Amino acid sequence: MFAPYLAHLKQIGDRLTRPHPDLPALVRGRVRILSALSLGFLFLYLLPEVMEDLPAALISDVGTLLFSIGVFLVYLLSRSRYGRWGIWLFLLLFLGNPVREAVRHGLFSGVPPMEAWMNGLGWIFIPPALGVLLLTPWEMLFLNLVAGLLLWLAPGFFPELAVVREAILLEAFTVMTVLLWGASFIRHRDMLNLIHSEERIRQERNYLQTVINALQDPFYVLDAGTYEVILANDAARSRGVRSARTCYALTHHRDTPCSGLEHPCPLQHVVQHREPFTVEHIHYYADGTPYYAEVHGYPVRDENGQVIQMVEYSLDITERKKADETIRQLQRAIEHAATGVVITGTDGTIQYVNPAFTRMTGYSAAEAVGQNPRLLKSGKHRPKFYTALWETITKGKVWRGEMINRRKDGTFYWEFQTIAPVIDSQGQITHFVAVKEDVTRRKEMEAALRQARDEARQASEFKSRLLANISHDMRTPLGAIIGYAEMLADGALGPVTEKQQNVLRTILNAGQTLTDFTTNLVHQAELESGKIRFKPKAFHIQELCKIISVSEAVAESKGVQVEYSIHPDLPDPLVGDVYWLRQILGNLLSNAVKFTDEGRISVSFFPADGNRWAIQVQDTGKGISPEAQSKIFEPFVQEDGAFAHGGSGLGLAIVHQLVQMMGGEIVLESQPGQGSTFTVYLPVNMDIQENPQDGINIAL
Amino acid sequence: MSTKPQALVIEDDPAQNDIFCSALEQAGFDVQSFDDGQAALDYLQVSEHTPHLIVLDLHLPGQRGGTILETIRSLPHLKETRVLLATADPRMAEMVESNADLVLLKPVSFIQLRDLARRFYPAEYQ
């Protein structure tokens, strides 16, 4: 009933008498008694005066005033680090009490009466008695000797005090001193024992605290009745767990003990079952952050076996939970991946295969695990291939490549593999992971495309060869036709008539046209197959002019004159591939001859802008319409759409392609009925262009 | 020693052979003709046979024209001999140009060959 008030009072008393922490343990207890005593004295001493009239009493009784101030000083000193001086001051105050009594009753009113002295002397026994509480045994003895001396020497100075010697027997005083001294020894020993045991408890508590602080996970002790934290380690405190707060407030942010949660309360479970308990659930940090905790509860029992406390430690398993979740997701991804995944140990023994592997190879997980990937070996690769693979991955590098493997049913398939080593934190390889993709279909398509490309190439080459052979085989009979026609026309086989001459001329022209055509056929085929490679050399323009004579003969038979001029500023020698330049000029000329029935054909060579030179062929023929001009350089196009004038329509197309390949340009100026002018501009330093139709390209 | 300079035609096509022979005869040569490369070579190995001019077809049965040309060039008694090479392959003409005195691309013009032969007519017979 009074317990709460007593506890409250005790708390106030504790607070009023708490000694300075710097004081040694032996002194602390003493000054604590001293501060309590001084407070008590002050209270008791002043109480009667307060009940009378305090100010008047204090003024009339200077001794009381000084004593009260002294005792208050003693209280202050006892609370300070100079507590020891407080003790001596206190004892001195009591020793001086006889003087105070004498002054009080004598100085202001004559000689003090004997009663006052006696009253004062009564106080002199108090300091030795207090010394038992406040002093060490030797200090105590010293104090008693001083008191005894005072008692016995005083009558020498104050004869009135002789009566004291009679009142207090020396023997009695001595006996009291010895008894008090003994009591002081006992008290001192008890105090030392107390201090030692307190020290030991404190050390053990420190030790325990250090041990639990060493744990990196929160560790605390809960009171089974109040749910309050009794003890907590640093890890717990850093998460906000504080003594004298309830566990449900701290870790679950609740005002009442947990109930109805998904998980049982470990404390309730431990109290009920009296055995250790482990549960996983969400806890909260002091700042409200949730974390996944694995909580271990351990019962602390009293002598009756009742659980009074629970030791709890909680492990933050959030990372583990997250890792578990990630692993689950990755596992799911691998299980459902379309690509095969194989995990092997460092010796190559298969430890895991996913369903895609089974679909790809026909081997189930049960069949593959424990085997070596050699299981799939097709025998189509050389041993060196596998050695290189192993060298790569055992060095910690990733191997990528394609290989033929064999399925369980014996069929072969192509796979694209990436094999990567799994390396632990020490840098050691622990596993290999292979990711496999079945590329058989792609391989087949590639092969088909390659075959198609090769066939197309062969067809193209065959065409070129065929055309070359046709051209070659036509030239021999053409030789007979042209040769004999010339012999006839020349009169080598006898005289010919005018009419026969005309026929022979037609035969000759047709022969020449046919010759040109076979040449152009071969050239066009070469252009198409991309076989043409220029071999530029220095040459004189006269070498190129030789070709003019070929067309000249045909032109003259039509009555058309051919003339040529070379500009004096034209570089000499020029650089170029004479063979193909001849083809260009020859084709331009035979084209001009074809379409010119009267007048003349002029060929000129001259330097042009931009470090170029030009070949110009000008005729007085029928000219070319603007519509036809745009298409005239395309193969097999002639202005009138027919072979009316002989020729294949290849000539100009070949010229156009050749000029482009040489890095030049061909310009046509013409108007119907006004004749045509073809000008070919070529670089002086022939820059060899890559053939624009280089081979047949099949994109893979 | 004959009054006319010697010339040789080595050509397997009879019509061409006939035309070449006519052209060379018109130019004033005494013409010997072969339609087989080996026979021509055997003839030329004999050191008394020193034709001034040879018209050689590049594509011959038996012996290839190129081989014949090389043999001619290696024989000391044929050092003065001029060789005109006739071919139907324009590219081949480019390749052997340096070894022959002249390359004729077929079809070879009768007039052109006759004029050429006249140019090669040895001065001592004129």
Short mmCIF file of C-alpha atoms in Angstrom, two decimals, chain A residues 179-642:
data_model
loop_
_atom_site.label_atom_id
_atom_site.label_comp_id
_atom_site.label_asym_id
_atom_site.label_seq_id
_atom_site.Cartn_x
_atom_site.Cartn_y
_atom_site.Cartn_z
CA LEU A 179 35.14 -0.76 21.45
CA LEU A 180 34.51 1.91 18.86
CA TRP A 181 37.83 1.12 17.25
CA GLY A 182 36.86 -2.53 17.00
CA ALA A 183 33.46 -1.65 15.58
CA SER A 184 35.18 0.54 13.05
CA PHE A 185 37.35 -2.40 11.97
CA ILE A 186 34.34 -4.65 11.50
CA ARG A 187 32.47 -1.97 9.63
CA HIS A 188 35.46 -1.23 7.46
CA ARG A 189 35.87 -4.90 6.59
CA ASP A 190 32.20 -5.21 5.65
CA MET A 191 32.46 -2.17 3.48
CA LEU A 192 35.48 -3.60 1.69
CA ASN A 193 33.63 -6.89 1.14
CA LEU A 194 30.63 -5.06 -0.20
CA ILE A 195 32.77 -3.01 -2.50
CA HIS A 196 34.52 -6.12 -3.80
CA SER A 197 31.33 -8.02 -4.45
CA GLU A 198 29.80 -4.99 -6.12
CA GLU A 199 32.92 -4.67 -8.22
CA ARG A 200 32.75 -8.33 -9.14
CA ILE A 201 29.12 -8.06 -10.16
CA ARG A 202 29.89 -4.98 -12.17
CA GLN A 203 32.77 -6.76 -13.92
CA GLU A 204 30.60 -9.75 -14.66
CA ARG A 205 27.92 -7.53 -16.05
CA ASN A 206 30.52 -5.79 -18.17
CA TYR A 207 31.83 -9.12 -19.33
CA LEU A 208 28.37 -10.33 -20.22
CA GLN A 209 27.62 -7.08 -21.99
CA THR A 210 30.88 -7.34 -23.94
CA VAL A 211 30.05 -10.91 -24.91
CA ILE A 212 26.61 -10.03 -26.19
CA ASN A 213 27.92 -6.87 -27.86
CA ALA A 214 30.31 -9.06 -29.79
CA LEU A 215 27.31 -10.59 -31.54
CA GLN A 216 26.60 -8.82 -34.78
CA ASP A 217 22.94 -9.65 -34.65
CA PRO A 218 20.43 -8.12 -32.24
CA PHE A 219 20.42 -9.92 -28.89
CA TYR A 220 18.26 -8.99 -25.96
CA VAL A 221 16.48 -10.32 -22.91
CA LEU A 222 12.77 -9.81 -22.46
CA ASP A 223 10.77 -9.89 -19.29
CA ALA A 224 8.13 -12.57 -19.66
CA GLY A 225 5.56 -10.61 -17.66
CA THR A 226 5.90 -7.11 -19.04
CA TYR A 227 7.38 -7.80 -22.51
CA GLU A 228 9.99 -5.20 -21.61
CA VAL A 229 13.57 -5.28 -22.78
CA ILE A 230 15.86 -5.92 -19.80
CA LEU A 231 19.14 -6.15 -21.57
CA ALA A 232 20.20 -5.44 -25.13
CA ASN A 233 23.45 -5.60 -27.07
CA ASP A 234 24.85 -2.88 -29.31
CA ALA A 235 23.45 -4.45 -32.45
CA ALA A 236 19.98 -4.40 -30.90
CA ARG A 237 20.41 -0.84 -29.66
CA SER A 238 21.54 0.31 -33.10
CA ARG A 239 18.24 -1.06 -34.39
CA GLY A 240 16.42 0.95 -31.80
CA VAL A 241 15.91 -1.72 -29.12
CA ARG A 242 16.02 0.09 -25.75
CA SER A 243 15.78 -1.20 -22.21
CA ALA A 244 12.48 -0.71 -20.44
CA ARG A 245 10.55 -0.64 -23.70
CA THR A 246 8.30 -3.41 -24.85
CA CYS A 247 9.23 -5.72 -27.65
CA TYR A 248 5.92 -5.25 -29.43
CA ALA A 249 6.40 -1.49 -29.51
CA LEU A 250 9.95 -1.80 -30.72
CA THR A 251 9.79 -4.44 -33.41
CA HIS A 252 6.15 -4.34 -34.40
CA HIS A 253 5.20 -0.72 -33.67
CA ARG A 254 2.21 -1.81 -31.59
CA ASP A 255 0.70 -0.63 -28.32
CA THR A 256 -0.37 -4.07 -27.15
CA PRO A 257 1.20 -7.53 -27.18
CA CYS A 258 1.00 -9.12 -30.61
CA SER A 259 -1.94 -11.34 -31.38
CA GLY A 260 -3.58 -12.56 -34.52
CA LEU A 261 -0.45 -12.11 -36.62
CA GLU A 262 0.55 -14.62 -39.26
CA HIS A 263 3.29 -15.91 -37.01
CA PRO A 264 3.16 -16.77 -33.30
CA CYS A 265 4.73 -14.43 -30.75
CA PRO A 266 7.99 -16.15 -29.75
CA LEU A 267 7.71 -14.91 -26.14
CA GLN A 268 4.20 -16.26 -25.72
CA HIS A 269 5.25 -19.53 -27.30
CA VAL A 270 8.33 -19.88 -25.08
CA VAL A 271 6.37 -18.99 -21.92
CA GLN A 272 3.68 -21.49 -22.80
CA HIS A 273 5.86 -24.39 -23.95
CA ARG A 274 8.93 -23.61 -21.81
CA GLU A 275 11.26 -24.55 -24.65
CA PRO A 276 13.32 -22.75 -27.25
CA PHE A 277 11.51 -21.53 -30.35
CA THR A 278 12.46 -20.19 -33.77
CA VAL A 279 10.26 -18.22 -36.13
CA GLU A 280 10.76 -16.08 -39.27
CA HIS A 281 8.88 -12.86 -39.61
CA ILE A 282 9.10 -9.19 -40.44
CA HIS A 283 10.65 -6.86 -37.87
CA TYR A 284 11.04 -3.13 -38.07
CA TYR A 285 14.08 -0.96 -37.54
CA ALA A 286 13.70 2.09 -35.32
CA ASP A 287 13.28 4.22 -38.47
CA GLY A 288 10.41 2.00 -39.62
CA THR A 289 12.31 0.02 -42.26
CA PRO A 290 11.02 -3.53 -42.32
CA TYR A 291 13.46 -6.41 -42.43
CA TYR A 292 13.08 -10.13 -42.55
CA ALA A 293 14.17 -11.60 -39.23
CA GLU A 294 14.82 -15.12 -38.11
CA VAL A 295 13.99 -14.87 -34.38
CA HIS A 296 15.35 -17.37 -31.84
CA GLY A 297 13.78 -17.40 -28.34
CA TYR A 298 15.35 -19.20 -25.37
CA PRO A 299 13.62 -19.47 -21.98
CA VAL A 300 15.12 -18.24 -18.67
CA ARG A 301 13.46 -20.16 -15.83
CA ASP A 302 13.15 -19.38 -12.13
CA GLU A 303 13.75 -21.93 -9.38
CA ASN A 304 10.23 -23.28 -9.92
CA GLY A 305 10.79 -23.84 -13.60
CA GLN A 306 8.55 -20.94 -14.60
CA VAL A 307 9.72 -18.89 -17.55
CA ILE A 308 10.43 -15.42 -16.24
CA GLN A 309 12.54 -14.09 -19.06
CA MET A 310 13.37 -14.93 -22.62
CA VAL A 311 16.67 -14.53 -24.35
CA GLU A 312 15.98 -13.49 -27.94
CA TYR A 313 18.26 -12.96 -30.85
CA SER A 314 17.10 -12.10 -34.32
CA LEU A 315 19.06 -12.58 -37.55
CA ASP A 316 18.44 -10.20 -40.43
CA ILE A 317 17.83 -12.65 -43.28
CA THR A 318 16.52 -10.05 -45.75
CA GLU A 319 19.52 -10.54 -48.09
CA ARG A 320 19.16 -14.29 -47.87
CA LYS A 321 15.45 -14.01 -48.63
CA LYS A 322 16.18 -11.73 -51.58
CA ALA A 323 18.91 -14.08 -52.83
CA ASP A 324 16.50 -16.99 -52.44
CA GLU A 325 13.94 -15.06 -54.46
CA THR A 326 16.50 -14.20 -57.16
CA ILE A 327 17.65 -17.80 -57.31
CA ARG A 328 14.05 -18.93 -57.66
CA GLN A 329 13.47 -16.47 -60.50
CA LEU A 330 16.70 -17.45 -62.27
CA GLN A 331 15.88 -21.09 -61.86
CA ARG A 332 12.45 -20.50 -63.37
CA ALA A 333 14.00 -18.57 -66.25
CA ILE A 334 16.50 -21.32 -66.96
CA GLU A 335 13.86 -24.03 -66.68
CA HIS A 336 11.72 -22.26 -69.28
CA ALA A 337 14.53 -20.97 -71.51
CA ALA A 338 14.53 -22.00 -75.15
CA THR A 339 18.29 -22.46 -75.07
CA GLY A 340 19.90 -25.46 -73.46
CA VAL A 341 21.79 -24.87 -70.23
CA VAL A 342 24.32 -27.28 -68.78
CA ILE A 343 26.24 -26.84 -65.54
CA THR A 344 29.27 -29.03 -64.94
CA GLY A 345 31.87 -29.37 -62.24
CA THR A 346 35.49 -28.50 -62.94
CA ASP A 347 36.09 -32.09 -64.03
CA GLY A 348 33.30 -31.75 -66.59
CA THR A 349 30.79 -33.93 -64.78
CA ILE A 350 27.29 -32.70 -65.57
CA GLN A 351 25.47 -31.44 -62.48
CA TYR A 352 22.47 -29.79 -64.07
CA VAL A 353 20.68 -29.67 -67.41
CA ASN A 354 17.51 -27.76 -68.19
CA PRO A 355 14.47 -29.02 -70.12
CA ALA A 356 15.62 -27.26 -73.31
CA PHE A 357 18.76 -29.41 -73.19
CA THR A 358 16.58 -32.49 -73.04
CA ARG A 359 14.53 -31.28 -76.00
CA MET A 360 17.71 -30.56 -77.95
CA THR A 361 19.63 -33.75 -77.21
CA GLY A 362 17.04 -36.30 -76.19
CA TYR A 363 18.83 -36.97 -72.91
CA SER A 364 16.70 -36.44 -69.80
CA ALA A 365 18.14 -34.70 -66.74
CA ALA A 366 18.42 -38.05 -64.96
CA GLU A 367 20.37 -39.51 -67.88
CA ALA A 368 22.68 -36.54 -68.29
CA VAL A 369 23.54 -35.67 -64.68
CA GLY A 370 26.69 -37.43 -63.53
CA GLN A 371 27.84 -37.94 -67.13
CA ASN A 372 30.51 -36.06 -69.02
CA PRO A 373 29.48 -33.79 -71.95
CA ARG A 374 31.47 -36.28 -74.06
CA LEU A 375 28.09 -38.01 -74.12
CA LEU A 376 27.20 -35.72 -77.04
CA LYS A 377 30.52 -36.06 -78.86
CA SER A 378 29.95 -36.54 -82.56
CA GLY A 379 33.45 -37.50 -83.57
CA LYS A 380 33.22 -34.89 -86.33
CA HIS A 381 35.77 -32.58 -84.71
CA ARG A 382 39.43 -33.30 -84.23
CA PRO A 383 40.76 -33.90 -80.69
CA LYS A 384 42.62 -30.56 -81.04
CA PHE A 385 39.26 -28.77 -81.22
CA TYR A 386 38.21 -30.09 -77.80
CA THR A 387 41.67 -29.51 -76.33
CA ALA A 388 41.54 -25.87 -77.40
CA LEU A 389 38.07 -25.55 -75.86
CA TRP A 390 39.21 -26.96 -72.51
CA GLU A 391 42.34 -24.82 -72.52
CA THR A 392 40.23 -21.72 -72.99
CA ILE A 393 37.74 -22.39 -70.21
CA THR A 394 40.21 -23.77 -67.69
CA LYS A 395 42.14 -20.52 -68.08
CA GLY A 396 39.01 -18.75 -66.87
CA LYS A 397 38.04 -17.44 -70.30
CA VAL A 398 34.76 -17.76 -72.13
CA TRP A 399 34.62 -20.10 -75.14
CA ARG A 400 32.20 -19.43 -77.96
CA GLY A 401 31.79 -21.52 -81.02
CA GLU A 402 29.82 -23.93 -83.12
CA MET A 403 30.13 -27.67 -82.99
CA ILE A 404 28.45 -30.77 -84.27
CA ASN A 405 27.04 -32.98 -81.55
CA ARG A 406 25.13 -36.22 -81.55
CA ARG A 407 21.69 -36.68 -80.04
CA LYS A 408 20.61 -39.68 -78.03
CA ASP A 409 18.91 -41.09 -81.17
CA GLY A 410 22.22 -40.86 -83.04
CA THR A 411 21.31 -37.96 -85.29
CA PHE A 412 23.73 -35.08 -85.60
CA TYR A 413 22.96 -31.44 -84.95
CA TRP A 414 24.81 -28.15 -84.93
CA GLU A 415 24.89 -26.10 -81.80
CA PHE A 416 26.23 -22.67 -80.99
CA GLN A 417 27.76 -22.86 -77.53
CA THR A 418 28.96 -20.35 -74.98
CA ILE A 419 30.87 -21.97 -72.15
CA ALA A 420 31.80 -19.75 -69.23
CA PRO A 421 33.66 -20.65 -66.06
CA VAL A 422 32.04 -19.81 -62.72
CA ILE A 423 34.66 -18.24 -60.50
CA ASP A 424 34.37 -17.90 -56.72
CA SER A 425 35.60 -15.00 -54.57
CA GLN A 426 39.02 -16.64 -54.28
CA GLY A 427 39.36 -16.65 -58.06
CA GLN A 428 39.01 -20.42 -58.25
CA ILE A 429 36.88 -22.01 -60.96
CA THR A 430 34.07 -23.95 -59.34
CA HIS A 431 31.82 -24.80 -62.27
CA PHE A 432 31.33 -24.35 -65.97
CA VAL A 433 28.09 -23.12 -67.45
CA ALA A 434 27.34 -23.93 -71.06
CA VAL A 435 24.54 -22.27 -72.99
CA LYS A 436 23.62 -24.14 -76.15
CA GLU A 437 21.56 -23.11 -79.10
CA ASP A 438 20.52 -25.53 -81.81
CA VAL A 439 21.65 -23.87 -85.05
CA THR A 440 21.17 -26.86 -87.32
CA ARG A 441 18.48 -25.16 -89.38
CA ARG A 442 20.56 -22.03 -89.78
CA LYS A 443 23.53 -24.16 -90.77
CA GLU A 444 21.43 -25.96 -93.36
CA MET A 445 20.17 -22.67 -94.75
CA GLU A 446 23.70 -21.33 -94.87
CA ALA A 447 24.85 -24.40 -96.73
CA ALA A 448 21.93 -24.10 -99.17
CA LEU A 449 22.71 -20.44 -99.74
CA ARG A 450 26.39 -21.20 -100.20
CA GLN A 451 25.52 -23.88 -102.72
CA ALA A 452 23.15 -21.53 -104.53
CA ARG A 453 25.84 -18.87 -104.59
CA ASP A 454 28.43 -21.33 -105.89
CA GLU A 455 26.05 -22.56 -108.53
CA ALA A 456 25.26 -19.01 -109.58
CA ARG A 457 28.98 -18.31 -109.78
CA GLN A 458 29.56 -21.42 -111.82
CA ALA A 459 26.70 -20.51 -114.14
CA SER A 460 28.13 -17.05 -114.58
CA GLU A 461 31.59 -18.42 -115.24
CA PHE A 462 30.16 -20.95 -117.61
CA LYS A 463 28.41 -18.17 -119.50
CA SER A 464 31.63 -16.18 -119.75
CA ARG A 465 33.56 -19.22 -120.92
CA LEU A 466 30.86 -20.13 -123.38
CA LEU A 467 30.81 -16.64 -124.82
CA ALA A 468 34.59 -16.60 -125.02
CA ASN A 469 34.54 -19.95 -126.81
CA ILE A 470 31.80 -18.82 -129.18
CA SER A 471 33.77 -15.70 -129.95
CA HIS A 472 36.93 -17.71 -130.49
CA ASP A 473 35.27 -20.26 -132.68
CA MET A 474 33.57 -17.59 -134.78
CA ARG A 475 36.80 -15.79 -135.47
CA THR A 476 38.32 -18.62 -137.52
CA PRO A 477 35.45 -18.89 -140.06
CA LEU A 478 35.27 -15.08 -140.07
CA GLY A 479 38.90 -15.14 -141.11
CA ALA A 480 37.97 -17.26 -144.11
CA ILE A 481 35.04 -15.05 -145.06
CA ILE A 482 36.89 -11.76 -144.73
CA GLY A 483 40.15 -13.13 -146.14
CA TYR A 484 38.59 -14.64 -149.27
CA ALA A 485 36.31 -11.63 -149.80
CA GLU A 486 39.36 -9.38 -149.67
CA MET A 487 41.25 -11.65 -152.06
CA LEU A 488 38.31 -11.54 -154.45
CA ALA A 489 37.90 -7.79 -154.16
CA ASP A 490 41.62 -7.35 -154.64
CA GLY A 491 41.44 -9.28 -157.86
CA ALA A 492 43.81 -11.92 -156.60
CA LEU A 493 41.54 -14.62 -158.02
CA GLY A 494 40.70 -12.90 -161.27
CA PRO A 495 38.83 -9.84 -162.45
CA VAL A 496 35.52 -8.86 -160.72
CA THR A 497 32.66 -6.81 -162.02
CA GLU A 498 31.35 -3.61 -160.42
CA LYS A 499 28.32 -5.48 -159.12
CA GLN A 500 30.51 -8.23 -157.65
CA GLN A 501 32.64 -5.59 -155.98
CA ASN A 502 29.54 -4.17 -154.26
CA VAL A 503 28.57 -7.61 -153.03
CA LEU A 504 32.08 -8.22 -151.75
CA ARG A 505 32.05 -4.88 -149.90
CA THR A 506 28.80 -5.87 -148.18
CA ILE A 507 30.31 -9.21 -147.22
CA LEU A 508 33.34 -7.43 -145.78
CA ASN A 509 31.22 -4.96 -143.81
CA ALA A 510 29.08 -7.76 -142.45
CA GLY A 511 32.22 -9.66 -141.52
CA GLN A 512 33.63 -6.68 -139.66
CA THR A 513 30.31 -6.15 -137.86
CA LEU A 514 30.26 -9.75 -136.83
CA THR A 515 33.86 -9.49 -135.60
CA ASP A 516 33.02 -6.45 -133.51
CA PHE A 517 29.99 -8.23 -132.15
CA THR A 518 31.96 -11.26 -130.97
CA THR A 519 34.46 -8.96 -129.28
CA ASN A 520 31.71 -7.05 -127.52
CA LEU A 521 29.94 -10.21 -126.43
CA VAL A 522 33.09 -11.38 -124.65
CA HIS A 523 33.64 -7.99 -123.11
CA GLN A 524 30.10 -7.68 -121.84
CA ALA A 525 30.33 -11.12 -120.28
CA GLU A 526 33.59 -10.14 -118.61
CA LEU A 527 32.07 -6.91 -117.32
CA GLU A 528 29.13 -8.81 -115.88
CA SER A 529 31.25 -11.41 -114.17
CA GLY A 530 33.53 -8.70 -112.79
CA LYS A 531 36.65 -10.20 -114.25
CA ILE A 532 38.07 -7.05 -115.73
CA ARG A 533 41.20 -5.71 -114.03
CA PHE A 534 42.95 -2.78 -115.63
CA LYS A 535 46.71 -2.82 -116.06
CA PRO A 536 47.62 0.83 -116.48
CA LYS A 537 50.90 1.51 -118.28
CA ALA A 538 52.52 4.49 -119.89
CA PHE A 539 51.66 4.64 -123.60
CA HIS A 540 51.85 6.95 -126.61
CA ILE A 541 48.66 8.16 -128.16
CA GLN A 542 49.74 6.69 -131.51
CA GLU A 543 49.33 3.20 -130.05
CA LEU A 544 45.69 4.02 -129.47
CA CYS A 545 45.27 5.51 -132.96
CA LYS A 546 46.04 2.17 -134.64
CA ILE A 547 42.46 1.10 -134.01
CA ILE A 548 41.20 3.95 -136.21
CA SER A 549 42.42 2.20 -139.34
CA VAL A 550 40.04 -0.71 -138.75
CA SER A 551 36.95 1.52 -138.94
CA GLU A 552 38.55 3.69 -141.58
CA ALA A 553 38.37 0.88 -144.13
CA VAL A 554 34.69 0.29 -143.49
CA ALA A 555 33.92 4.03 -143.48
CA GLU A 556 35.70 4.59 -146.76
CA SER A 557 33.66 1.84 -148.36
CA LYS A 558 30.61 3.94 -147.44
CA GLY A 559 32.23 7.10 -148.73
CA VAL A 560 32.69 8.58 -145.29
CA GLN A 561 36.00 10.15 -144.38
CA VAL A 562 37.72 9.51 -141.10
CA GLU A 563 40.25 12.06 -139.79
CA TYR A 564 41.97 12.47 -136.45
CA SER A 565 43.93 15.16 -134.66
CA ILE A 566 46.15 15.19 -131.57
CA HIS A 567 46.34 18.39 -129.51
CA PRO A 568 49.97 19.48 -129.06
CA ASP A 569 49.42 20.02 -125.28
CA LEU A 570 48.25 16.46 -124.75
CA PRO A 571 50.59 14.76 -122.24
CA ASP A 572 52.93 12.21 -123.74
CA PRO A 573 53.11 9.49 -122.67
CA LEU A 574 49.71 8.98 -121.09
CA VAL A 575 48.93 6.36 -118.48
CA GLY A 576 46.16 3.84 -119.03
CA ASP A 577 45.23 0.36 -120.16
CA VAL A 578 45.68 0.59 -123.93
CA TYR A 579 43.81 -2.60 -124.65
CA TRP A 580 40.60 -1.28 -123.10
CA LEU A 581 41.11 2.25 -124.35
CA ARG A 582 41.23 0.73 -127.83
CA GLN A 583 37.94 -1.02 -127.15
CA ILE A 584 36.42 2.31 -126.08
CA LEU A 585 37.64 4.18 -129.12
CA GLY A 586 36.89 1.26 -131.46
CA ASN A 587 33.32 1.00 -130.25
CA LEU A 588 32.74 4.76 -130.49
CA LEU A 589 34.13 4.72 -134.02
CA SER A 590 32.20 1.70 -135.26
CA ASN A 591 29.08 3.29 -133.76
CA ALA A 592 29.79 6.52 -135.66
CA VAL A 593 30.49 4.64 -138.89
CA LYS A 594 27.27 2.71 -138.52
CA PHE A 595 25.08 5.77 -138.24
CA THR A 596 26.90 8.04 -140.66
CA ASP A 597 26.10 7.67 -144.37
CA GLU A 598 27.82 10.81 -145.62
CA GLY A 599 30.16 13.48 -144.42
CA ARG A 600 33.01 12.79 -142.07
CA ILE A 601 34.00 11.34 -138.74
CA SER A 602 36.51 13.36 -136.71
CA VAL A 603 38.49 11.91 -133.84
CA SER A 604 40.41 14.28 -131.57
CA PHE A 605 42.56 13.83 -128.49
CA PHE A 606 43.02 16.84 -126.22
CA PRO A 607 43.75 17.81 -122.62
CA ALA A 608 40.72 18.72 -120.44
CA ASP A 609 39.96 20.40 -117.12
CA GLY A 610 40.58 18.76 -113.79
CA ASN A 611 43.75 16.89 -114.72
CA ARG A 612 41.92 14.95 -117.40
CA TRP A 613 42.31 14.23 -121.08
CA ALA A 614 39.61 13.56 -123.61
CA ILE A 615 38.83 11.39 -126.62
CA GLN A 616 36.21 12.95 -128.84
CA VAL A 617 34.42 11.25 -131.74
CA GLN A 618 32.28 13.55 -133.83
CA ASP A 619 30.14 12.43 -136.72
CA THR A 620 27.82 14.01 -139.26
CA GLY A 621 25.27 11.21 -138.96
CA LYS A 622 21.58 11.30 -138.29
CA GLY A 623 21.88 12.24 -134.62
CA ILE A 624 20.13 10.85 -131.56
CA SER A 625 16.79 11.98 -130.10
CA PRO A 626 16.78 13.26 -126.47
CA GLU A 627 14.63 10.29 -125.31
CA ALA A 628 17.08 7.84 -126.81
CA GLN A 629 20.05 9.70 -125.33
CA SER A 630 18.95 8.85 -121.79
CA LYS A 631 18.96 5.13 -122.54
CA ILE A 632 21.68 4.83 -125.10
CA PHE A 633 24.30 3.53 -122.66
CA GLU A 634 22.14 0.66 -121.48
CA PRO A 635 22.97 -2.77 -123.00
CA PHE A 636 20.94 -3.91 -126.01
CA VAL A 637 19.32 -0.55 -126.72
CA GLN A 638 19.46 1.12 -130.06
CA GLU A 639 17.69 4.22 -131.07
CA ASP A 640 15.42 2.65 -133.61
CA GLY A 641 14.93 -0.44 -131.49
CA ALA A 642 16.17 -2.79 -134.20
#
